[in-house]
PDB file of C-alpha atoms in Angstrom:
ATOM      1  CA  MET A   1       0.269  -0.189  -0.253  1.00 54.00           C
ATOM      2  CA  ALA A   2       1.106   3.419  -0.945  1.00 57.00           C
ATOM      3  CA  ARG A   3       1.907   5.951   1.913  1.00 73.00           C
ATOM      4  CA  TRP A   4       0.793   8.719  -0.198  1.00 77.00           C
ATOM      5  CA  THR A   5       1.601  11.169   2.372  1.00 83.00           C
ATOM      6  CA  GLU A   6       5.383  10.542   2.606  1.00 86.00           C
ATOM      7  CA  ALA A   7       5.646  10.433  -1.761  1.00 88.00           C
ATOM      8  CA  SER A   8       6.271  13.825  -3.483  1.00 92.00           C
ATOM      9  CA  LEU A   9       3.920  15.337  -5.585  1.00 92.00           C
ATOM     10  CA  GLY A  10       5.803  14.456  -8.719  1.00 92.00           C
ATOM     11  CA  LYS A  11       5.988  10.632  -7.495  1.00 91.00           C
ATOM     12  CA  VAL A  12       1.668  10.849  -6.706  1.00 91.00           C
ATOM     13  CA  VAL A  13       1.272  12.536 -10.220  1.00 93.00           C
ATOM     14  CA  GLY A  14       3.747   9.949 -11.752  1.00 94.00           C
ATOM     15  CA  ILE A  15       1.689   7.104 -10.030  1.00 94.00           C
ATOM     16  CA  VAL A  16      -0.768   8.577 -11.010  1.00 95.00           C
ATOM     17  CA  ALA A  17      -0.580   8.889 -14.040  1.00 97.00           C
ATOM     18  CA  SER A  18       1.047   5.569 -14.762  1.00 97.00           C
ATOM     19  CA  THR A  19      -2.218   4.144 -13.469  1.00 97.00           C
ATOM     20  CA  PHE A  20      -4.774   5.544 -15.959  1.00 98.00           C
ATOM     21  CA  VAL A  21      -2.634   5.009 -18.833  1.00 98.00           C
ATOM     22  CA  ARG A  22      -2.469   1.656 -17.896  1.00 98.00           C
ATOM     23  CA  HIS A  23      -5.885   1.009 -16.984  1.00 98.00           C
ATOM     24  CA  GLN A  24      -7.810   4.002 -19.947  1.00 98.00           C
ATOM     25  CA  LEU A  25      -5.573   3.662 -23.371  1.00 98.00           C
ATOM     26  CA  THR A  26      -4.230  -0.202 -23.491  1.00 98.00           C
ATOM     27  CA  ASP A  27      -4.960  -3.405 -22.695  1.00 98.00           C
ATOM     28  CA  TYR A  28      -4.051  -4.015 -19.146  1.00 98.00           C
ATOM     29  CA  ASP A  29      -7.885  -4.879 -17.784  1.00 98.00           C
ATOM     30  CA  LEU A  30      -8.742  -7.243 -20.953  1.00 98.00           C
ATOM     31  CA  LEU A  31      -5.095  -9.008 -20.117  1.00 98.00           C
ATOM     32  CA  LEU A  32      -6.288 -10.052 -16.088  1.00 98.00           C
ATOM     33  CA  LYS A  33      -9.093 -11.719 -18.133  1.00 98.00           C
ATOM     34  CA  ILE A  34      -7.145 -14.328 -19.621  1.00 98.00           C
ATOM     35  CA  PRO A  35      -7.259 -17.131 -16.978  1.00 98.00           C
ATOM     36  CA  GLY A  36      -3.671 -17.724 -15.732  1.00 98.00           C
ATOM     37  CA  MET A  37      -2.891 -14.391 -16.351  1.00 98.00           C
ATOM     38  CA  GLU A  38      -1.495 -12.862 -13.922  1.00 98.00           C
ATOM     39  CA  ARG A  39      -1.521  -9.326 -12.996  1.00 97.00           C
ATOM     40  CA  ALA A  40       2.644  -9.023 -12.655  1.00 98.00           C
ATOM     41  CA  GLU A  41       2.381 -10.749 -16.154  1.00 98.00           C
ATOM     42  CA  ALA A  42      -0.154  -7.836 -18.092  1.00 98.00           C
ATOM     43  CA  ARG A  43       1.651  -5.275 -16.235  1.00 98.00           C
ATOM     44  CA  LEU A  44       5.238  -6.653 -18.256  1.00 98.00           C
ATOM     45  CA  ILE A  45       2.932  -7.158 -21.658  1.00 98.00           C
ATOM     46  CA  VAL A  46       2.395  -3.121 -21.333  1.00 98.00           C
ATOM     47  CA  ALA A  47       5.015  -1.426 -19.879  1.00 98.00           C
ATOM     48  CA  ARG A  48       6.180  -0.791 -23.372  1.00 98.00           C
ATOM     49  CA  GLU A  49       3.798   0.733 -23.920  1.00 98.00           C
ATOM     50  CA  VAL A  50       2.568   3.432 -21.350  1.00 98.00           C
ATOM     51  CA  SER A  51       5.939   4.470 -20.844  1.00 97.00           C
ATOM     52  CA  ASP A  52       5.413   5.674 -24.401  1.00 98.00           C
ATOM     53  CA  ILE A  53       1.883   7.231 -23.842  1.00 98.00           C
ATOM     54  CA  LEU A  54       4.050   9.005 -20.739  1.00 97.00           C
ATOM     55  CA  GLU A  55       7.021   9.667 -23.159  1.00 96.00           C
ATOM     56  CA  GLY A  56       4.668  10.727 -25.250  1.00 96.00           C
ATOM     57  CA  TRP A  57       3.531  13.438 -22.449  1.00 94.00           C
ATOM     58  CA  ARG A  58       6.881  14.576 -21.096  1.00 92.00           C
ATOM     59  CA  GLN A  59       7.172  16.211 -25.173  1.00 93.00           C
ATOM     60  CA  VAL A  60       4.593  18.108 -25.058  1.00 86.00           C
TER      61      VAL A  60
END
């Protein structure tokens, strides 16, 4: 569990942005519906896509 009171604003924004991208802009939630798919594996599958989207946002 994250301790939000100990996190910097930048860290919190990064976590929230990553979570938003993962759940809303990738197939992460669909992957989790596959029998036997673990969260860690689904995160690994979409990690590059999440990273690319966030990097694109940084460049705007």
